[in-house]
């Protein structure tokens, strides 16, 4: 998470220190000029600035969430560029202003005290509010780039807390910081980070259709760089450098970095207190000292409740933010009720407005029906409802963009009916899923069944060899041959659902059996594993080995006649490794051999084989998915290979904490990236 947290940590530390210095100078000026009674006015302004900044962040978050995908990309890209502009201006301003900050603030406080309480509140509000708005904007853009908020929020929080501690130390004069050196160093780092944010923002604008060149790649290392590796994650999280970048991104990144960094470095040499580009020994702005003459005090104002102003300065930005969110959120077309039946499919459907829409689908027929919002030209599906019962109404939510739309109603016992098509103007959208038929999956199913048949033939040979070892009393050789045979069986994971009772006989676990590992119904690989690694003599294992050989031979004979549902293939792409994470990587299935990682490796091989047969279908529907999954697989494979030394696998319970976390994390990431496969390749009714 640190790779995503670091940019936000730096901006939180730097902006927090800027705002904190302003507040420290304000407070010190008032305290040392016998005007402590005016401190609540400073804190009221600070509170108002914080409330405004948080409300601004909420507006960005909730407004973006209500937009369509394409508009979200454009919105985020535009704000990323604005954030870069703010950060760049802030870097240059603070480089110039660090030494004279205290004097400027003291002068403003003096003026504010002569003009009344409102001006002092406004002074502190403006001083802190600018940093707060910049922080909120930059934090929002970095969270969006990271596709998660925990890391950026954690980093910003740590930075702000550290900034508060440093400011307290400066105020109490227990700490001395060379602020010129600090703002120079952090400014240079922020320029590098801002260059990455600029590139990311331009990429968003390209994906949102605002800028051209979205497919003109200057760099495409997706096939050779592991996107899940630590170095790739670090570069993407901190610098927003990705394995694939367009020409516009590369030119903008290099141009911004070259021009801005050059100007920054040249400017550093001309800043007072910096000699030859090296900061002078002391650049901490001096806080007002004892002996400051008393500041003028305005006439007393009419007393008002102490809680009124703090509540108001928090409530007003929050209310305004709420109004903006409500007004910016597009109203769903919830009033449009669309009929679903074999006769009236799509009745009441009119061309909707672009954006996120909610359609009320009412089944007016006498049969349960499947309902799809489709592109009639390609049959691509934008939204669906399964099992809409007669007489019921359910909402279907979909994002509508430029294109042609129609409804397809598929009754449970009848032919599919497609409504008239309507045309929606505007830019084309994304997100539709090209449907898959049983015929589309017929080829991959044949290829995978052939793979399983070959694997079962090998398995029969290997279990016979295992049985011969045990019969001859060669238990050392039996342990090696047991692992070979068990890995072969584990590599057939996508077919487990078709093996019927054979799977329990061949690879069943003792969970739930009255006698546990000694129960008579506990047979197969795991029972033999228990015996081989718990010192049972060969005589006690001969019968179990013979039964395993018979069961694998029976499975090989029965498999060609067993029902293998084509829709199982997409489901198993995710489930094989889901079981691996649940059982093998927790040691739950280990009966003494310590070979859980070897089984996980075999499961990974089975997943790779399954994806091979599904690759043609996935390539046309999600071209970016497979390169990501391939990188995930390579990463997990490398981690598993590292635990296989001199022919021995590290037992799961002996893995170091770091190694275990990496393997679990890589498996979890692969699972997450495989999760869209079942939806992409779901067989949808069309007749």
PDB file of N, CA, C and O in Angstrom, residues 99 161 175 194 325 342 365 383-384 394 467 483 486 495-496 540 599 605 619 645:
ATOM      1  N   UNK A  99      11.052  32.209   3.496  1.00  0.00           N
ATOM      2  CA  UNK A  99      11.807  33.057   4.429  1.00  0.00           C
ATOM      3  C   UNK A  99      11.000  34.260   4.916  1.00  0.00           C
ATOM      4  O   UNK A  99      11.166  34.734   6.034  1.00  0.00           O
ATOM      5  N   UNK A 161      -0.486  14.560  10.085  1.00  0.00           N
ATOM      6  CA  UNK A 161      -0.149  14.434  11.510  1.00  0.00           C
ATOM      7  C   UNK A 161       1.305  14.838  11.751  1.00  0.00           C
ATOM      8  O   UNK A 161       1.617  15.570  12.704  1.00  0.00           O
ATOM      9  N   UNK A 175      12.112  22.895  18.213  1.00  0.00           N
ATOM     10  CA  UNK A 175      12.485  22.271  16.952  1.00  0.00           C
ATOM     11  C   UNK A 175      12.970  23.357  16.004  1.00  0.00           C
ATOM     12  O   UNK A 175      12.436  24.465  15.979  1.00  0.00           O
ATOM     13  N   UNK A 194       4.103  14.999 -10.088  1.00  0.00           N
ATOM     14  CA  UNK A 194       3.119  15.731 -10.879  1.00  0.00           C
ATOM     15  C   UNK A 194       3.232  15.386 -12.361  1.00  0.00           C
ATOM     16  O   UNK A 194       2.220  15.348 -13.077  1.00  0.00           O
ATOM     17  N   UNK A 325     -24.016  17.948  -5.045  1.00  0.00           N
ATOM     18  CA  UNK A 325     -24.063  16.525  -5.384  1.00  0.00           C
ATOM     19  C   UNK A 325     -25.439  16.153  -5.905  1.00  0.00           C
ATOM     20  O   UNK A 325     -25.581  15.449  -6.917  1.00  0.00           O
ATOM     21  N   UNK A 342     -44.001 -12.123 -24.332  1.00  0.00           N
ATOM     22  CA  UNK A 342     -43.775 -12.666 -25.669  1.00  0.00           C
ATOM     23  C   UNK A 342     -44.437 -11.806 -26.734  1.00  0.00           C
ATOM     24  O   UNK A 342     -44.050 -11.845 -27.905  1.00  0.00           O
ATOM     25  N   UNK A 365     -46.559 -10.749 -19.148  1.00  0.00           N
ATOM     26  CA  UNK A 365     -46.929 -12.039 -19.725  1.00  0.00           C
ATOM     27  C   UNK A 365     -47.269 -13.068 -18.666  1.00  0.00           C
ATOM     28  O   UNK A 365     -47.435 -12.752 -17.480  1.00  0.00           O
ATOM     29  N   UNK A 383     -27.281  -4.681 -20.224  1.00  0.00           N
ATOM     30  CA  UNK A 383     -27.867  -4.940 -18.916  1.00  0.00           C
ATOM     31  C   UNK A 383     -28.819  -6.111 -19.013  1.00  0.00           C
ATOM     32  O   UNK A 383     -29.308  -6.440 -20.103  1.00  0.00           O
ATOM     33  N   UNK A 384     -29.090  -6.748 -17.880  1.00  0.00           N
ATOM     34  CA  UNK A 384     -29.948  -7.930 -17.925  1.00  0.00           C
ATOM     35  C   UNK A 384     -30.634  -8.162 -16.590  1.00  0.00           C
ATOM     36  O   UNK A 384     -30.182  -7.712 -15.537  1.00  0.00           O
ATOM     37  N   UNK A 394     -39.140  -5.136 -11.762  1.00  0.00           N
ATOM     38  CA  UNK A 394     -37.799  -4.973 -11.195  1.00  0.00           C
ATOM     39  C   UNK A 394     -37.050  -3.910 -11.983  1.00  0.00           C
ATOM     40  O   UNK A 394     -37.320  -3.700 -13.171  1.00  0.00           O
ATOM     41  N   UNK A 467       1.041 -47.913  -6.684  1.00  0.00           N
ATOM     42  CA  UNK A 467       0.621 -49.168  -6.070  1.00  0.00           C
ATOM     43  C   UNK A 467       1.722 -50.211  -6.075  1.00  0.00           C
ATOM     44  O   UNK A 467       1.890 -50.959  -5.098  1.00  0.00           O
ATOM     45  N   UNK A 483       3.382 -37.956  -5.041  1.00  0.00           N
ATOM     46  CA  UNK A 483       3.304 -36.538  -5.371  1.00  0.00           C
ATOM     47  C   UNK A 483       3.127 -36.344  -6.876  1.00  0.00           C
ATOM     48  O   UNK A 483       2.343 -35.488  -7.311  1.00  0.00           O
ATOM     49  N   UNK A 486      -0.494 -37.213  -7.686  1.00  0.00           N
ATOM     50  CA  UNK A 486      -1.424 -36.251  -7.109  1.00  0.00           C
ATOM     51  C   UNK A 486      -1.400 -34.926  -7.867  1.00  0.00           C
ATOM     52  O   UNK A 486      -2.449 -34.286  -8.059  1.00  0.00           O
ATOM     53  N   UNK A 495     -12.438 -29.949 -14.354  1.00  0.00           N
ATOM     54  CA  UNK A 495     -13.352 -31.058 -14.649  1.00  0.00           C
ATOM     55  C   UNK A 495     -13.896 -31.720 -13.396  1.00  0.00           C
ATOM     56  O   UNK A 495     -14.682 -32.662 -13.482  1.00  0.00           O
ATOM     57  N   UNK A 496     -13.502 -31.252 -12.205  1.00  0.00           N
ATOM     58  CA  UNK A 496     -13.933 -31.913 -10.973  1.00  0.00           C
ATOM     59  C   UNK A 496     -15.444 -32.055 -10.897  1.00  0.00           C
ATOM     60  O   UNK A 496     -15.968 -33.061 -10.425  1.00  0.00           O
ATOM     61  N   UNK A 540      -0.554 -52.124   5.390  1.00  0.00           N
ATOM     62  CA  UNK A 540      -1.806 -51.419   5.678  1.00  0.00           C
ATOM     63  C   UNK A 540      -2.235 -50.503   4.538  1.00  0.00           C
ATOM     64  O   UNK A 540      -3.378 -50.036   4.509  1.00  0.00           O
ATOM     65  N   UNK A 599       0.830 -28.772  -4.895  1.00  0.00           N
ATOM     66  CA  UNK A 599      -0.544 -28.883  -5.390  1.00  0.00           C
ATOM     67  C   UNK A 599      -1.016 -27.549  -5.942  1.00  0.00           C
ATOM     68  O   UNK A 599      -1.693 -27.489  -6.976  1.00  0.00           O
ATOM     69  N   UNK A 605      -1.190 -24.664 -13.084  1.00  0.00           N
ATOM     70  CA  UNK A 605      -1.021 -25.230 -14.427  1.00  0.00           C
ATOM     71  C   UNK A 605      -2.370 -25.545 -15.049  1.00  0.00           C
ATOM     72  O   UNK A 605      -2.601 -25.313 -16.248  1.00  0.00           O
ATOM     73  N   UNK A 619     -10.175 -12.877 -25.849  1.00  0.00           N
ATOM     74  CA  UNK A 619      -9.412 -11.862 -26.575  1.00  0.00           C
ATOM     75  C   UNK A 619     -10.331 -10.879 -27.277  1.00  0.00           C
ATOM     76  O   UNK A 619     -10.071  -9.668 -27.304  1.00  0.00           O
ATOM     77  N   UNK A 645      13.113 -26.081  -4.063  1.00  0.00           N
ATOM     78  CA  UNK A 645      14.577 -26.137  -4.145  1.00  0.00           C
ATOM     79  C   UNK A 645      15.055 -27.575  -3.963  1.00  0.00           C
ATOM     80  O   UNK A 645      14.596 -28.278  -3.064  1.00  0.00           O
TER      81      UNK A 645
END
